[in-house]
mmCIF file of C-alpha atoms in Angstrom:
data_model
loop_
_atom_site.group_PDB
_atom_site.id
_atom_site.type_symbol
_atom_site.label_atom_id
_atom_site.label_comp_id
_atom_site.label_asym_id
_atom_site.label_seq_id
_atom_site.Cartn_x
_atom_site.Cartn_y
_atom_site.Cartn_z
ATOM 1 C CA UNK A 1 -6.421 -0.284 20.289
ATOM 2 C CA UNK A 2 -7.339 1.129 16.855
ATOM 3 C CA UNK A 3 -10.289 -1.251 16.568
ATOM 4 C CA UNK A 4 -11.549 -0.214 20.008
ATOM 5 C CA UNK A 5 -11.331 3.428 18.942
ATOM 6 C CA UNK A 6 -13.339 2.819 15.749
ATOM 7 C CA UNK A 7 -15.811 0.626 17.633
ATOM 8 C CA UNK A 8 -16.394 3.408 20.165
ATOM 9 C CA UNK A 9 -16.979 6.015 17.452
ATOM 10 C CA UNK A 10 -19.340 3.698 15.561
ATOM 11 C CA UNK A 11 -21.355 3.110 18.750
ATOM 12 C CA UNK A 12 -21.491 6.856 19.523
ATOM 13 C CA UNK A 13 -22.915 7.460 16.054
ATOM 14 C CA UNK A 14 -25.484 4.668 16.284
ATOM 15 C CA UNK A 15 -23.864 2.561 13.579
ATOM 16 C CA UNK A 16 -24.965 -0.816 14.897
ATOM 17 C CA UNK A 17 -24.431 -2.381 11.459
ATOM 18 C CA UNK A 18 -20.647 -1.830 11.735
ATOM 19 C CA UNK A 19 -18.797 -4.999 12.689
ATOM 20 C CA UNK A 20 -15.055 -5.021 13.294
ATOM 21 C CA UNK A 21 -12.748 -8.021 13.203
ATOM 22 C CA UNK A 22 -9.037 -8.422 13.671
ATOM 23 C CA UNK A 23 -7.617 -10.627 10.893
ATOM 24 C CA UNK A 24 -4.675 -10.966 8.589
ATOM 25 C CA UNK A 25 -5.210 -8.998 5.399
ATOM 26 C CA UNK A 26 -5.303 -12.265 3.431
ATOM 27 C CA UNK A 27 -7.868 -13.979 5.686
ATOM 28 C CA UNK A 28 -11.161 -13.896 3.795
ATOM 29 C CA UNK A 29 -12.479 -17.266 4.961
ATOM 30 C CA UNK A 30 -15.982 -17.185 6.374
ATOM 31 C CA UNK A 31 -17.153 -14.386 4.109
ATOM 32 C CA UNK A 32 -19.311 -15.354 1.147
ATOM 33 C CA UNK A 33 -18.605 -14.344 -2.416
ATOM 34 C CA UNK A 34 -19.839 -10.806 -3.105
ATOM 35 C CA UNK A 35 -20.434 -10.003 0.579
ATOM 36 C CA UNK A 36 -19.010 -6.456 0.458
ATOM 37 C CA UNK A 37 -19.467 -3.317 -1.603
ATOM 38 C CA UNK A 38 -15.827 -2.398 -1.126
ATOM 39 C CA UNK A 39 -12.520 -3.517 0.344
ATOM 40 C CA UNK A 40 -10.196 -0.687 1.332
ATOM 41 C CA UNK A 41 -6.477 -1.276 1.775
ATOM 42 C CA UNK A 42 -5.182 2.156 2.662
ATOM 43 C CA UNK A 43 -1.738 2.751 4.162
ATOM 44 C CA UNK A 44 -1.196 -0.944 4.824
ATOM 45 C CA UNK A 45 0.298 -2.471 1.671
ATOM 46 C CA UNK A 46 3.699 -0.984 2.504
ATOM 47 C CA UNK A 47 3.804 -3.322 5.532
ATOM 48 C CA UNK A 48 3.015 -6.497 3.563
ATOM 49 C CA UNK A 49 5.849 -9.034 3.455
ATOM 50 C CA UNK A 50 5.989 -9.202 -0.346
ATOM 51 C CA UNK A 51 4.160 -9.123 -3.661
ATOM 52 C CA UNK A 52 2.942 -12.730 -3.279
ATOM 53 C CA UNK A 53 1.075 -11.750 -0.115
ATOM 54 C CA UNK A 54 -0.382 -8.680 -1.839
ATOM 55 C CA UNK A 55 -1.571 -10.915 -4.678
ATOM 56 C CA UNK A 56 -3.310 -13.270 -2.182
ATOM 57 C CA UNK A 57 -4.991 -10.280 -0.539
ATOM 58 C CA UNK A 58 -6.224 -8.920 -3.867
ATOM 59 C CA UNK A 59 -7.483 -12.352 -4.953
ATOM 60 C CA UNK A 60 -9.407 -12.702 -1.688
ATOM 61 C CA UNK A 61 -10.730 -9.154 -1.882
ATOM 62 C CA UNK A 62 -11.923 -9.732 -5.456
ATOM 63 C CA UNK A 63 -13.838 -12.797 -4.287
ATOM 64 C CA UNK A 64 -15.718 -11.012 -1.494
ATOM 65 C CA UNK A 65 -16.497 -7.775 -3.365
ATOM 66 C CA UNK A 66 -19.852 -7.809 -5.161
ATOM 67 C CA UNK A 67 -19.985 -7.232 -8.919
ATOM 68 C CA UNK A 68 -19.846 -3.471 -9.441
ATOM 69 C CA UNK A 69 -18.049 -2.967 -6.122
ATOM 70 C CA UNK A 70 -14.448 -1.908 -5.776
ATOM 71 C CA UNK A 71 -11.108 -2.529 -4.116
ATOM 72 C CA UNK A 72 -9.214 0.609 -3.151
ATOM 73 C CA UNK A 73 -5.470 0.291 -2.584
ATOM 74 C CA UNK A 74 -3.915 3.516 -1.296
ATOM 75 C CA UNK A 75 -0.506 4.771 -0.229
ATOM 76 C CA UNK A 76 1.531 2.343 -2.307
ATOM 77 C CA UNK A 77 5.020 3.502 -3.114
ATOM 78 C CA UNK A 78 6.047 3.153 -6.746
ATOM 79 C CA UNK A 79 8.895 0.687 -7.351
ATOM 80 C CA UNK A 80 9.878 2.379 -10.591
ATOM 81 C CA UNK A 81 10.651 5.624 -8.736
ATOM 82 C CA UNK A 82 12.411 4.059 -5.724
ATOM 83 C CA UNK A 83 15.904 4.973 -6.928
ATOM 84 C CA UNK A 84 14.837 8.540 -7.667
ATOM 85 C CA UNK A 85 13.216 8.800 -4.230
ATOM 86 C CA UNK A 86 16.271 7.354 -2.484
ATOM 87 C CA UNK A 87 18.545 9.711 -4.464
ATOM 88 C CA UNK A 88 16.536 12.698 -3.257
ATOM 89 C CA UNK A 89 16.843 11.531 0.352
ATOM 90 C CA UNK A 90 20.577 10.852 0.058
ATOM 91 C CA UNK A 91 21.294 14.191 -1.637
ATOM 92 C CA UNK A 92 19.530 15.934 1.243
ATOM 93 C CA UNK A 93 21.404 13.921 3.899
ATOM 94 C CA UNK A 94 24.852 13.900 2.285
ATOM 95 C CA UNK A 95 27.518 15.912 4.048
ATOM 96 C CA UNK A 96 29.216 18.606 1.996
ATOM 97 C CA UNK A 97 32.232 17.225 0.215
ATOM 98 C CA UNK A 98 30.979 13.679 -0.344
ATOM 99 C CA UNK A 99 32.253 12.126 -3.539
ATOM 100 C CA UNK A 100 30.002 10.606 -6.182
ATOM 101 C CA UNK A 101 31.221 7.162 -5.078
ATOM 102 C CA UNK A 102 30.205 7.832 -1.457
ATOM 103 C CA UNK A 103 26.812 9.057 -2.586
ATOM 104 C CA UNK A 104 26.312 5.994 -4.827
ATOM 105 C CA UNK A 105 27.284 3.700 -1.947
ATOM 106 C CA UNK A 106 24.822 5.369 0.436
ATOM 107 C CA UNK A 107 22.126 5.181 -2.228
ATOM 108 C CA UNK A 108 22.734 1.469 -2.853
ATOM 109 C CA UNK A 109 22.651 0.777 0.890
ATOM 110 C CA UNK A 110 19.372 2.663 1.341
ATOM 111 C CA UNK A 111 17.730 0.714 -1.478
ATOM 112 C CA UNK A 112 19.103 -2.590 -0.166
ATOM 113 C CA UNK A 113 17.791 -1.883 3.343
ATOM 114 C CA UNK A 114 14.332 -0.742 2.183
ATOM 115 C CA UNK A 115 11.823 -2.434 4.478
ATOM 116 C CA UNK A 116 8.579 -1.223 2.954
ATOM 117 C CA UNK A 117 6.931 -3.001 0.058
ATOM 118 C CA UNK A 118 7.211 -0.911 -3.086
ATOM 119 C CA UNK A 119 5.214 -2.002 -6.119
ATOM 120 C CA UNK A 120 5.531 -1.260 -9.805
ATOM 121 C CA UNK A 121 2.172 0.029 -11.105
ATOM 122 C CA UNK A 122 2.309 -2.646 -13.824
ATOM 123 C CA UNK A 123 1.785 -5.209 -11.035
ATOM 124 C CA UNK A 124 -1.828 -4.093 -10.648
ATOM 125 C CA UNK A 125 -2.548 -4.408 -14.375
ATOM 126 C CA UNK A 126 -1.043 -7.907 -14.269
ATOM 127 C CA UNK A 127 -3.260 -8.810 -11.307
ATOM 128 C CA UNK A 128 -6.319 -7.699 -13.271
ATOM 129 C CA UNK A 129 -5.315 -10.079 -16.072
ATOM 130 C CA UNK A 130 -4.794 -12.923 -13.598
ATOM 131 C CA UNK A 131 -7.954 -12.338 -11.522
ATOM 132 C CA UNK A 132 -11.002 -12.282 -13.829
ATOM 133 C CA UNK A 133 -13.269 -10.689 -11.182
ATOM 134 C CA UNK A 134 -11.154 -7.516 -11.386
ATOM 135 C CA UNK A 135 -12.614 -5.710 -14.374
ATOM 136 C CA UNK A 136 -10.822 -2.372 -14.248
ATOM 137 C CA UNK A 137 -7.663 -0.891 -12.720
ATOM 138 C CA UNK A 138 -7.082 2.815 -12.186
ATOM 139 C CA UNK A 139 -3.752 4.132 -10.985
ATOM 140 C CA UNK A 140 -3.422 7.681 -9.736
ATOM 141 C CA UNK A 141 -0.911 9.867 -8.021
ATOM 142 C CA UNK A 142 -1.397 10.880 -4.426
ATOM 143 C CA UNK A 143 -1.487 14.621 -4.196
ATOM 144 C CA UNK A 144 0.086 16.456 -1.315
ATOM 145 C CA UNK A 145 0.469 19.971 -0.043
ATOM 146 C CA UNK A 146 3.973 19.694 1.380
ATOM 147 C CA UNK A 147 7.036 20.036 -0.792
ATOM 148 C CA UNK A 148 8.968 16.985 0.326
ATOM 149 C CA UNK A 149 10.486 13.878 -1.249
ATOM 150 C CA UNK A 150 7.266 11.851 -0.773
ATOM 151 C CA UNK A 151 5.196 14.293 -2.820
ATOM 152 C CA UNK A 152 7.811 15.055 -5.439
#
């Protein structure tokens, strides 16, 4: 459905050069080395099954991006702040009168049941050392206008 939507908008704007394909994020076969100016992985990494898969995706992306091109990875939650994030959520949800032990238990359960992939920023620097085609890594904070636990 999303691809059909983008395809329709591309056609309406006369962008005949836009080609869309439905593939796994780690499926780069059939594309030659340096075929793309950029690979954008925005708001998808959180749904990857694990860091090994993310590494395969980045290795494949590095192969198909031309020298001087870039790979953009956006909306990745920071593993090193997961406990702080979960604490903020649990403090907001906790009923009045909960003990520290109850709060700790709820916090531990939330972290244990986390379904989204969260990645330590150091992972990306390590990938750059492992994948020679990646020459530079920049890590930045996502800015937001709302005052909620995701922005804090």
